[in-house]
Short mmCIF file of C-alpha atoms in Angstrom, two decimals:
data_model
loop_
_atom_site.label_atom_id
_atom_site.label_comp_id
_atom_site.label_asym_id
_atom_site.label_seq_id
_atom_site.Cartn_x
_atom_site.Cartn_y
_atom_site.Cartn_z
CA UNK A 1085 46.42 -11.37 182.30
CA UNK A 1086 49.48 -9.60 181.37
CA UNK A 1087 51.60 -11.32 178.31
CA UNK A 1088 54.77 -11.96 177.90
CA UNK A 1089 55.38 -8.78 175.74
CA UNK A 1090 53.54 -6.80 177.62
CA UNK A 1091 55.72 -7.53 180.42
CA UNK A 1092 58.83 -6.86 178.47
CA UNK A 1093 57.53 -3.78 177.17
CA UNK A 1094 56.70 -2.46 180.66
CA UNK A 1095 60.17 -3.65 181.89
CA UNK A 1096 62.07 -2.19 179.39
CA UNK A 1097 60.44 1.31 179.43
CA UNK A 1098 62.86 4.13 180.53
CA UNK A 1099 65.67 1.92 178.62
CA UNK A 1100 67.15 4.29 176.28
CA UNK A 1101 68.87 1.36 173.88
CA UNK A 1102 70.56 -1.82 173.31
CA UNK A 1103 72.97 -2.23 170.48
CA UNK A 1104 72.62 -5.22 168.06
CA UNK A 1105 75.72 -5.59 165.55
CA UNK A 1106 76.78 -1.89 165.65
CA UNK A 1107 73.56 -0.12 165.72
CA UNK A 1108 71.90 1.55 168.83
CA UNK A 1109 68.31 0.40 168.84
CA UNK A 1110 66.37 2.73 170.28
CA UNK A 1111 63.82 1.76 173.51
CA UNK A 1112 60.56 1.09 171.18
CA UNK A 1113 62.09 -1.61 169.52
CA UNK A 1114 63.68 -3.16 172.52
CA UNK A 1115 60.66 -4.85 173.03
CA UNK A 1116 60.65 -6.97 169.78
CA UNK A 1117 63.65 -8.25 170.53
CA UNK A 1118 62.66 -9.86 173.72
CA UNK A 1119 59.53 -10.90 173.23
CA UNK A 1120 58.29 -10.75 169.92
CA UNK A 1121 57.90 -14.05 168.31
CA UNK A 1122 56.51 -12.54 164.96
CA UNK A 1123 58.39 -12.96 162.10
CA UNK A 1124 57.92 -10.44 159.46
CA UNK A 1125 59.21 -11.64 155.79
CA UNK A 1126 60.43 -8.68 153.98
CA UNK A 1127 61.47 -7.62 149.92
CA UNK A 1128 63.66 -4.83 149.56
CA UNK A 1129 63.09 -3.09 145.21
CA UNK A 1130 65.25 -1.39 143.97
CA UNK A 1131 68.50 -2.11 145.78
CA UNK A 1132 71.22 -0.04 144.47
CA UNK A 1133 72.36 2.70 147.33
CA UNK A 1134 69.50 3.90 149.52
CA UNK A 1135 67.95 0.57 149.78
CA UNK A 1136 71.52 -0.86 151.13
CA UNK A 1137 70.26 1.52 154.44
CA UNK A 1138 66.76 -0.22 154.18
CA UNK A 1139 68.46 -3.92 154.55
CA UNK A 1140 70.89 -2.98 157.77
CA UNK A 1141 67.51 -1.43 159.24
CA UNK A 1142 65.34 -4.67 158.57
CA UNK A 1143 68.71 -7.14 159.62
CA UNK A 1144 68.75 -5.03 162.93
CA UNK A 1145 65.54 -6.89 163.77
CA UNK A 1146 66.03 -10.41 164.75
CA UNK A 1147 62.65 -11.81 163.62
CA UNK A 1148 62.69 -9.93 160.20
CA UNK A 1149 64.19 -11.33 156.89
CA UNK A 1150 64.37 -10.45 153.45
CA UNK A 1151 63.31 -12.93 151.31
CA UNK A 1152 63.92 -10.67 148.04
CA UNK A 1153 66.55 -8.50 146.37
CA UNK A 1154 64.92 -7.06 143.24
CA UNK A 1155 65.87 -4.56 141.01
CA UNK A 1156 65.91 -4.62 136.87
CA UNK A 1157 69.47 -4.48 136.77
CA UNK A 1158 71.26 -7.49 137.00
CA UNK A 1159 74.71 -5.56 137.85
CA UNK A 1160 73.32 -3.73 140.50
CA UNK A 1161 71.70 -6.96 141.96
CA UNK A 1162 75.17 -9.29 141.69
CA UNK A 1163 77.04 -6.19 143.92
CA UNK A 1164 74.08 -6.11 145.84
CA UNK A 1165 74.42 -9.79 146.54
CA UNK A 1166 77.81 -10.09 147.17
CA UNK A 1167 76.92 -6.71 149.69
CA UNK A 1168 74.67 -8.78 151.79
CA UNK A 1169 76.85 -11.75 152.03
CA UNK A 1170 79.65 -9.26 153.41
CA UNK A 1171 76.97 -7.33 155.61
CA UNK A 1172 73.88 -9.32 156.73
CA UNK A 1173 75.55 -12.82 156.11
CA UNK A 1174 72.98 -14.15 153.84
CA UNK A 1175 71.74 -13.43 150.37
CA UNK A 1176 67.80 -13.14 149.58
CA UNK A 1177 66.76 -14.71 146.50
CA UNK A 1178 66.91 -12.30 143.36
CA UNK A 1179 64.42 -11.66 141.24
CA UNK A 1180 64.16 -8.76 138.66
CA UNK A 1181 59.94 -8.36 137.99
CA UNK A 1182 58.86 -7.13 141.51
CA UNK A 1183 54.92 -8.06 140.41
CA UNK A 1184 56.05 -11.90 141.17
CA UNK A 1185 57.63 -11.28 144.44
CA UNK A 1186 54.17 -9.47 144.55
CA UNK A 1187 52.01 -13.05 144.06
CA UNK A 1188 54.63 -14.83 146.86
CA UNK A 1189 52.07 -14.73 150.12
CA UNK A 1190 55.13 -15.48 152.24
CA UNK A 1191 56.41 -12.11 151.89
CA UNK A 1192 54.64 -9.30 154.61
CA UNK A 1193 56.07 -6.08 153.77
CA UNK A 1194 58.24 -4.52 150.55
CA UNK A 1195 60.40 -1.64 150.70
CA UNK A 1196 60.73 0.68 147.98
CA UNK A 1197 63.43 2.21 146.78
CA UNK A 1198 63.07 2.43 142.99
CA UNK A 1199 63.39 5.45 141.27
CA UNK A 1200 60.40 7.93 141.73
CA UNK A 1201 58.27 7.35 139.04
CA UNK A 1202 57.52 4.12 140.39
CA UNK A 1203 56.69 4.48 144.12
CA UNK A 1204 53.32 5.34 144.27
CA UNK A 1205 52.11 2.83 141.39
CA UNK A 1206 54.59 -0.05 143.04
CA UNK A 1207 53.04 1.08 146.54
CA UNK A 1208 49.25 0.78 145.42
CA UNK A 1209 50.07 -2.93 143.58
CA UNK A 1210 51.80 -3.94 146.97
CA UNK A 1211 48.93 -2.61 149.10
CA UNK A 1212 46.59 -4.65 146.55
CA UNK A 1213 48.18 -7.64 147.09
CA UNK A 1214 47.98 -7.36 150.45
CA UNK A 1215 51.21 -5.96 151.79
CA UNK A 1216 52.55 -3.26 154.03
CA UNK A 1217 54.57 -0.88 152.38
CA UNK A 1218 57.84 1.38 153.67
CA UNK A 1219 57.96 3.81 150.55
CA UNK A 1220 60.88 5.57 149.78
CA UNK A 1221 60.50 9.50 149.80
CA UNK A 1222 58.61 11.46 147.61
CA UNK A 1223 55.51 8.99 147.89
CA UNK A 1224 54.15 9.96 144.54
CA UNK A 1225 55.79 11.29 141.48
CA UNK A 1226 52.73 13.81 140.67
CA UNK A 1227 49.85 15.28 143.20
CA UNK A 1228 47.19 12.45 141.30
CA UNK A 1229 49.61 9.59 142.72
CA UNK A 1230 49.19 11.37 146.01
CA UNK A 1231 45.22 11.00 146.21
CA UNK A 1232 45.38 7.36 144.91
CA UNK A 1233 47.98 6.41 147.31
CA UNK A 1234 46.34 7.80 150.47
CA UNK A 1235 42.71 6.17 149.09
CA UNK A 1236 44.78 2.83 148.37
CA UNK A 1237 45.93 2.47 152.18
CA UNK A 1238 42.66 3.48 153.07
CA UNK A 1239 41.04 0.69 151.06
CA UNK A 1240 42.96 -1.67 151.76
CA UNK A 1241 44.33 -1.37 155.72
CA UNK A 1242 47.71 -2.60 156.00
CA UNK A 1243 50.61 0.00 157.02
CA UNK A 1244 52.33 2.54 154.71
CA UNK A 1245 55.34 4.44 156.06
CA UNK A 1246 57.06 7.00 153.99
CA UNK A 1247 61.02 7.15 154.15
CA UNK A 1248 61.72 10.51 156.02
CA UNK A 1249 63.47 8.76 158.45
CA UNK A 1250 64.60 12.20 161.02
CA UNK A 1251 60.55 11.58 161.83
CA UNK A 1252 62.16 8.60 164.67
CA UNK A 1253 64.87 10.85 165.38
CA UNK A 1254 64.63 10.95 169.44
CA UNK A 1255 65.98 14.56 169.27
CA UNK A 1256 63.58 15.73 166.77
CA UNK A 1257 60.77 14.16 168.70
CA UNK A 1258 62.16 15.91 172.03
CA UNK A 1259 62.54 19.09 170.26
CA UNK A 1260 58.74 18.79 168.74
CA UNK A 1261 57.04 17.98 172.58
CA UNK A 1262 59.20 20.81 173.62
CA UNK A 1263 57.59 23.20 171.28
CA UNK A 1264 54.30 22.20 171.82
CA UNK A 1265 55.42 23.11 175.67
CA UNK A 1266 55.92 26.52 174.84
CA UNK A 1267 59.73 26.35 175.42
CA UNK A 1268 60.38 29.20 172.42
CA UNK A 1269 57.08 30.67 173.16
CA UNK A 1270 54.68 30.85 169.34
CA UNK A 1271 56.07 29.48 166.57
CA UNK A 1272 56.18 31.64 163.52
CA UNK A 1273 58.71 30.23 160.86
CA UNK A 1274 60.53 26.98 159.70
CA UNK A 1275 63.57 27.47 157.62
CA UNK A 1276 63.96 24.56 156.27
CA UNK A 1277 67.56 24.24 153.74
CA UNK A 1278 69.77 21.97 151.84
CA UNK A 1279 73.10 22.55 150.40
CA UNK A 1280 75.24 20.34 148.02
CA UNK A 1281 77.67 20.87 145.12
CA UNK A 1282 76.61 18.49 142.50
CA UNK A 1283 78.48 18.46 139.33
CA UNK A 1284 77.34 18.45 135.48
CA UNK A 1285 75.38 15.62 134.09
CA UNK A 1286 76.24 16.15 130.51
CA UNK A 1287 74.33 16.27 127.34
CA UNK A 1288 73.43 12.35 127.14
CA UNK A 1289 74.01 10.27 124.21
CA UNK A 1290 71.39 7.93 123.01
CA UNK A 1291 72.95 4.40 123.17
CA UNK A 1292 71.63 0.35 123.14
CA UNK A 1293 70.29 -0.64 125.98
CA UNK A 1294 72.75 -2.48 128.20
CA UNK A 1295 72.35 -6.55 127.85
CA UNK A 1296 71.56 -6.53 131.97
CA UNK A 1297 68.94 -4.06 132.34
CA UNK A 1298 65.17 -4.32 131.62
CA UNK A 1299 64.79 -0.96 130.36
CA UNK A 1300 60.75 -1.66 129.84
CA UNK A 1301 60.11 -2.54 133.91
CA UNK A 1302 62.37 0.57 134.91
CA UNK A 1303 60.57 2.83 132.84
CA UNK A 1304 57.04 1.26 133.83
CA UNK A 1305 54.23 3.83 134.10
CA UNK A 1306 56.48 6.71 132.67
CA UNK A 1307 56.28 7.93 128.94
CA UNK A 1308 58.74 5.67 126.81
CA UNK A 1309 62.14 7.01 125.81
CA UNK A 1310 65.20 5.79 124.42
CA UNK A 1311 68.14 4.72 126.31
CA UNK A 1312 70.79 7.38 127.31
CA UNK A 1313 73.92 7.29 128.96
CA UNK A 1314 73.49 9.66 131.56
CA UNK A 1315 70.20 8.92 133.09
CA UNK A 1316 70.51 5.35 134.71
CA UNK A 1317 71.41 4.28 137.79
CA UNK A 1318 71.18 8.02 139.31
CA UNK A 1319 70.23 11.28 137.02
CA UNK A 1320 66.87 10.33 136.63
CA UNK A 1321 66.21 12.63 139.85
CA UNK A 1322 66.92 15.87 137.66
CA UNK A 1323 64.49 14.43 134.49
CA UNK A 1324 61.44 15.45 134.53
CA UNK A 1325 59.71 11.81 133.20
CA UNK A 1326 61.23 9.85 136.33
CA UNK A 1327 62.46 12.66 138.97
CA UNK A 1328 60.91 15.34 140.44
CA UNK A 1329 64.16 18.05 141.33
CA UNK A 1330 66.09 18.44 144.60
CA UNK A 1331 63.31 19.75 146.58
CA UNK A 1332 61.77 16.42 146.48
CA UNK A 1333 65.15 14.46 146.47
CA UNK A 1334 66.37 16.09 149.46
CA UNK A 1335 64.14 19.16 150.60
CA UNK A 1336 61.15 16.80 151.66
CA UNK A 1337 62.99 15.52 154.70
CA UNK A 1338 63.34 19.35 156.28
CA UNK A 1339 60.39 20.64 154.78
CA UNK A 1340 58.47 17.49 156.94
CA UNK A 1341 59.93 18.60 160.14
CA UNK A 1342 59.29 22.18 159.40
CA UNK A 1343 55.82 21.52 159.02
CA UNK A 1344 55.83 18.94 162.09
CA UNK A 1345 57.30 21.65 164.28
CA UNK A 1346 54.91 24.24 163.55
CA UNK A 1347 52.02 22.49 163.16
CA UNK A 1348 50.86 22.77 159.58
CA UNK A 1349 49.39 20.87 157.03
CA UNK A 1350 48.57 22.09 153.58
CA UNK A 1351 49.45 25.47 152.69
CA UNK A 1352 47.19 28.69 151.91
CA UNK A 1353 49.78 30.59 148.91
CA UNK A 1354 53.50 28.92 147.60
CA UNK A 1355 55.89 31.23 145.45
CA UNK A 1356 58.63 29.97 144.60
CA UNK A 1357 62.25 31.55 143.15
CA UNK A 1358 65.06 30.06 141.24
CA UNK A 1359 66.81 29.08 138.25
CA UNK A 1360 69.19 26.41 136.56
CA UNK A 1361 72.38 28.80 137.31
CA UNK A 1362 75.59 26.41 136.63
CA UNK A 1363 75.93 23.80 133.95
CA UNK A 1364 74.58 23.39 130.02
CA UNK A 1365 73.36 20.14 130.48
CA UNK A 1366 70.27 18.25 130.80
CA UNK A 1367 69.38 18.38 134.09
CA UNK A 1368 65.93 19.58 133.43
CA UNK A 1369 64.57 21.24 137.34
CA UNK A 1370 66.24 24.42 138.80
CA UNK A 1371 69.60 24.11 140.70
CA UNK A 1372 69.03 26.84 143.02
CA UNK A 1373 65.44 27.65 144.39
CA UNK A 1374 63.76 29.67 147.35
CA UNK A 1375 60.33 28.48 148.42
CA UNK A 1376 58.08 30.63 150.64
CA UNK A 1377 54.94 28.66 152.09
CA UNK A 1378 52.29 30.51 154.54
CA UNK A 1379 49.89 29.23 156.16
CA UNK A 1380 46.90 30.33 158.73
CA UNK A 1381 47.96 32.25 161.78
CA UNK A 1382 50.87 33.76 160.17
CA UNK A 1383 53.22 30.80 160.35
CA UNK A 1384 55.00 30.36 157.14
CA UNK A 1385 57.92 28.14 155.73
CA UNK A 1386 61.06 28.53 153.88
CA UNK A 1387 62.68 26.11 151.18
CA UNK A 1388 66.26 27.09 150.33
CA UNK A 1389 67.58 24.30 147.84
CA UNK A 1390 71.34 24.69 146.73
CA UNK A 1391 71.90 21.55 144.53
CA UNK A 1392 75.11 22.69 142.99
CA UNK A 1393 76.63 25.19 144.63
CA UNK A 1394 77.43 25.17 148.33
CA UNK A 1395 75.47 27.71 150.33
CA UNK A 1396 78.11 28.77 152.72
CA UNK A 1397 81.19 26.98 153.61
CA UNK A 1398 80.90 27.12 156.99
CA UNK A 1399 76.96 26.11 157.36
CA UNK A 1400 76.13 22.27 157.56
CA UNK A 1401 75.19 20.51 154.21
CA UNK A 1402 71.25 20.48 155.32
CA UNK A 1403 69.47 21.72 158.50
CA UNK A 1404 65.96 22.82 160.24
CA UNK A 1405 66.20 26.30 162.19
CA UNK A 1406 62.33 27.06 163.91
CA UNK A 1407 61.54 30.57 164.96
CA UNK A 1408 59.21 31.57 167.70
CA UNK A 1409 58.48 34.42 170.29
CA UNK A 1410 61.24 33.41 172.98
CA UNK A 1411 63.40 31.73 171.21
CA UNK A 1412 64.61 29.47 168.52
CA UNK A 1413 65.46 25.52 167.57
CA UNK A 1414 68.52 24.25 165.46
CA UNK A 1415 67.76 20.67 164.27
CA UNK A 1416 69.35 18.44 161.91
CA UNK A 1417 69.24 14.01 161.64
CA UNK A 1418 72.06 14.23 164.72
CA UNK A 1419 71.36 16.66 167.42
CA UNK A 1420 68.78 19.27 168.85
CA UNK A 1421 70.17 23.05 169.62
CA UNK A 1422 67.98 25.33 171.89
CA UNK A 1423 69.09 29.20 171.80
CA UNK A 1424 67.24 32.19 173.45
CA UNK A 1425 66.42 35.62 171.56
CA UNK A 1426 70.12 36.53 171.94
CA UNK A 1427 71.24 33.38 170.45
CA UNK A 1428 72.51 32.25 173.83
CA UNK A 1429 72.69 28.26 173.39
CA UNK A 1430 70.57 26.85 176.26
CA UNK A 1431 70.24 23.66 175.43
CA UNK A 1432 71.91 20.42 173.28
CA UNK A 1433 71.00 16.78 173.04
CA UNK A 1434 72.57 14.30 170.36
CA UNK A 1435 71.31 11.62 168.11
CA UNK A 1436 72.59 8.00 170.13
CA UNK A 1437 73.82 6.93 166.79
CA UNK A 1438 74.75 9.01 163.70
CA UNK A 1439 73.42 8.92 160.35
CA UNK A 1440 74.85 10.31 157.02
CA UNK A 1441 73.59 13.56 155.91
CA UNK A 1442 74.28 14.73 152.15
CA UNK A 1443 75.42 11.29 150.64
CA UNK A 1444 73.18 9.37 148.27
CA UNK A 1445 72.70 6.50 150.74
CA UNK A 1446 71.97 8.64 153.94
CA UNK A 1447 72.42 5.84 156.31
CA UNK A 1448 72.55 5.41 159.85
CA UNK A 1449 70.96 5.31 163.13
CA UNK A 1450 67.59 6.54 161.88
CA UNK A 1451 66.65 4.22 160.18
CA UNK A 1452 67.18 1.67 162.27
CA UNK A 1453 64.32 4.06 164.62
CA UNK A 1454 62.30 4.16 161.15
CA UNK A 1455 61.90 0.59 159.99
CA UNK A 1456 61.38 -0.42 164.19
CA UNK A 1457 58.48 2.10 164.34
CA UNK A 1458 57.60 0.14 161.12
CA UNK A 1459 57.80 -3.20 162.20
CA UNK A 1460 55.94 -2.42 165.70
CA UNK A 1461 52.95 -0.80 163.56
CA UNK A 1462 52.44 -4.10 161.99
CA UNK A 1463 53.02 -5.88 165.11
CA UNK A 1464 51.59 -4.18 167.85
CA UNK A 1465 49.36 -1.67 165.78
CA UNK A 1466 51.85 1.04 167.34
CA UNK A 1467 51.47 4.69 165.74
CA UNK A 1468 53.56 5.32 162.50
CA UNK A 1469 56.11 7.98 162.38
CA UNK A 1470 55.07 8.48 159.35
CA UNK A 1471 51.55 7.34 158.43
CA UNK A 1472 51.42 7.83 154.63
CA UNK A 1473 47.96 10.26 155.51
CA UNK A 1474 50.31 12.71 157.17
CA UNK A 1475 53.48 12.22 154.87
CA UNK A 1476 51.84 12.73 151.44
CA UNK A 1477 51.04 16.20 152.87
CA UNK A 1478 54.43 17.04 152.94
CA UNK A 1479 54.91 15.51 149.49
CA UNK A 1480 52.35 17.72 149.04
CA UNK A 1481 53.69 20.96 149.49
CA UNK A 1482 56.79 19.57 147.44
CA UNK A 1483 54.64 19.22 143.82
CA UNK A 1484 53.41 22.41 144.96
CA UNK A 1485 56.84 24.47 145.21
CA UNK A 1486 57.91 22.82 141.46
CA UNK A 1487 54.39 23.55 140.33
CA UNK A 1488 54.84 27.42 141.18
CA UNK A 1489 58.03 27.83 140.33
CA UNK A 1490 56.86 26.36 136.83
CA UNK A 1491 53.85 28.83 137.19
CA UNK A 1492 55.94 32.19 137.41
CA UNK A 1493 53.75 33.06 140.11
CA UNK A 1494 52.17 33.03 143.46
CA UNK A 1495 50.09 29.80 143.70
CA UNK A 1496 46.57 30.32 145.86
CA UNK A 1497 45.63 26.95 147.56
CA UNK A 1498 42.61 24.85 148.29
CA UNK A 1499 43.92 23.69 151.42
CA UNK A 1500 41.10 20.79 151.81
CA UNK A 1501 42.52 19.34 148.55
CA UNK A 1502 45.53 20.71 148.01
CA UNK A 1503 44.78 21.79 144.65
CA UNK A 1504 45.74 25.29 143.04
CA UNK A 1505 43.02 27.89 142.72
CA UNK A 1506 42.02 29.75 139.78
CA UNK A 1507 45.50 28.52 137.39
CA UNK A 1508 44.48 26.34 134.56
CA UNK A 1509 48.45 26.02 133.65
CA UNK A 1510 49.70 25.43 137.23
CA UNK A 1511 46.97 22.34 137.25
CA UNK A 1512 47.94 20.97 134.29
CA UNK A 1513 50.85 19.44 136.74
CA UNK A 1514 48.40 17.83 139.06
CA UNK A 1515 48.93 14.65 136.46
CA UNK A 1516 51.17 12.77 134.40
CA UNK A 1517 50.79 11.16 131.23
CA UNK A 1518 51.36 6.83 131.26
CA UNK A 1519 52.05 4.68 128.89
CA UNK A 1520 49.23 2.78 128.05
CA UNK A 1521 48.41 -0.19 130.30
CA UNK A 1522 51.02 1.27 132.92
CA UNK A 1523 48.61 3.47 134.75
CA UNK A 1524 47.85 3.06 138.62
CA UNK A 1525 44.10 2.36 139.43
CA UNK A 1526 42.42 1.50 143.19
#
């Protein structure tokens, strides 16, 4: 007997999308809101910038809700509150320890978007108490988060998406079946490259702790350290205790597609080039950096990270450019560019919806695509865009382009494990050091 929603879903195939207060939803989600009568309860952590993308996404759907704002700050949770009053027309109720929105059994599915240092541990705790989980990019913080993650999900069942949203952009997905077609013949090379002009973060000062933060829950897991002024609510990406550098901030989206387009999972050798080049300050990773990956059949990948200093004025802020025999692909979150050998443009399709591209929220119509693909995995036990199996490769090859450019060297890789070959030093990066009673455990 065909159901109701599989009526609706066979109806509304071909439909290329309905928009729902401003966004375009795209086709696969259609479906859910005709006919899906499942309600999933959502908590959004951490819910300063990105996460304001994360709560449009999950409002999009009609039977989703967030239940929970939480974050440790108490001025980032009051704007976020009056936010979602202006935006979604409701606010969720607050609540700054995420392990007690944790114990509520009401609540399906959390979305992180903490700082880094926090995703994987606050992704295996959610997974333990039974929820799905749409993590934030980089999944882990170090490549031991990676291997507990992926084991947690396995344990445990329920759905873990990562955050690199262009994975449900329809013109990515077009350009990736059109690959595997043969349209530019064999692929060879993915140059994957990001381009921004960040300015100094100072020398920090150590101050007291402001009266509305929880200093102790943000730092969690991480080594303790006292309070500066220049590290909360956004530097922590360029310190090494809580960040992990601009190739995971930013390069893991194009370094994804690049190894979706050519087919690619962990690498065989990563060298990697670079330097802090600009300001005397504390940002602790390289500014500038040039990752080479290769892998088996002669395929290899670029990394070209400009985090403060713009590439070239009249290149786009971040892209994807695939090589192969016949031809090549231009792809960034908003459109698809075929050209031939000559660099004839053959082809061009365009994102229904835009999304934002080098700002620090990066919202738009993607991940609306995203959190659907999301919501119809735990409904409908559809395929993830981003199955945390396949994404923590990609985060993956990230720790590994930090851990060689810390190395000095070419890095040889396992490519069953991941794991560096014959470098005591480069290994001693496979782990972080916790604070006692922090650390994450299946």
């Amino acid at each position: 007997m065909t159901t109701r929603r599989n009526f609706i879903k066979k109806t509304t195939a071909g439909t290329a999308a309905v928009t729902l207060g401003g966004m375009i939803l795209p086709s696969s989600s259609f479906g859910n809101i005709l006919g899906a009568n499942d309600k999933i309860n959502c908590a959004v952590i951490g819910v300063r910038s990105r996460a304001k993308a994360h709560v449009k996404a999950i409002h999009a759907d009609p039977n989703a809700t967030i239940l929970y704002s939480c974050d440790v700050d108490d001025v980032i949770l009051e704007e976020h509150n009056v936010w979602c009053q202006e935006n979604i027309g409701y606010v969720p109720k607050v609540e700054k320890d995420f392990r007690k929105i944790l114990e509520d059994k009401k609540v399906d599915a959390v979305f992180i978007a903490t700082p880094e240092h926090w995703h994987a541990p606050m992704a295996i705790l959610a997974l333990q108490a039974g929820k799905h989980v749409y993590v934030e990019k980089p999944c882990s913080h170090n490549p031991h988060e990676n291997e507990l993650l992926t084991a947690a999900q396995r344990k445990y069942g329920k759905k873990v998406q990562m955050g690199n949203q262009q994975r449900s952009a329809i013109t990515s997905i077009s350009a990736i079946k059109d690959i595997r077609e043969g349209i530019i013949g064999d692929v060879y090379k993915g140059e994957a490259y990001y381009s921004n002009n960040r300015g100094s973060i100072g020398n920090g000062k150590v101050i007291e702790v402001p009266k509305t933060l929880d200093w102790e829950l943000w730092q969690g897991p991480a080594l303790r350290e006292k309070y500066k002024d220049n590290v909360h609510p956004y530097n922590w990406h360029w310190f090494r205790n809580w960040g992990t550098g601009e190739i995971h901030n930013n390069g893991t989206h194009e370094i994804d597609i690049c190894r979706w387009a050519l087919g690619v999972d962990l690498p065989n050798s990563v060298t990697s080039f670079g330097g802090k080049y600009t300001y005397d300050d504390d940002w602790e990773f390289v500014d500038n950096q040039q990752v080479t990956y290769t892998f088996d059949n002669d395929k290899f990948i670029t990394w070209t990270g400009h985090s403060r200093g713009i590439m070239k004025p009249e290149r786009p802020g971040r892209g994807i450019t695939i090589y192969g025999s016949k031809g090549s692909i231009m792809l960034d979150r908003n459109f698809y560019q075929l050209y031939d050998l000559q660099g004839n443009l053959l082809k061009e399709e365009k994102e229904g919806g835009a999304s934002e591209t080098t700002n620090t929220r990066g919202e738009g119509q993607l991940d609306v695509n995203h959190v659907a693909n999301f919501f119809n995995a735990i409904r409908q036990d559809e395929s993830l865009h981003s199955d945390i199996q396949d994404a923590s490769i990609t985060t993956m090859l990230c720790h590994l382009g930090n851990m060689a450019q810390d190395a000095g060297e070419t890095l040889k890789i396992d490519t069953a494990t991941g794991k560096v070959l014959n470098n005591e030093m480069a290994m001693k990066f496979w782990k972080r050091e916790y604070t006692q009673g922090w650390e994450p455990k299946l």
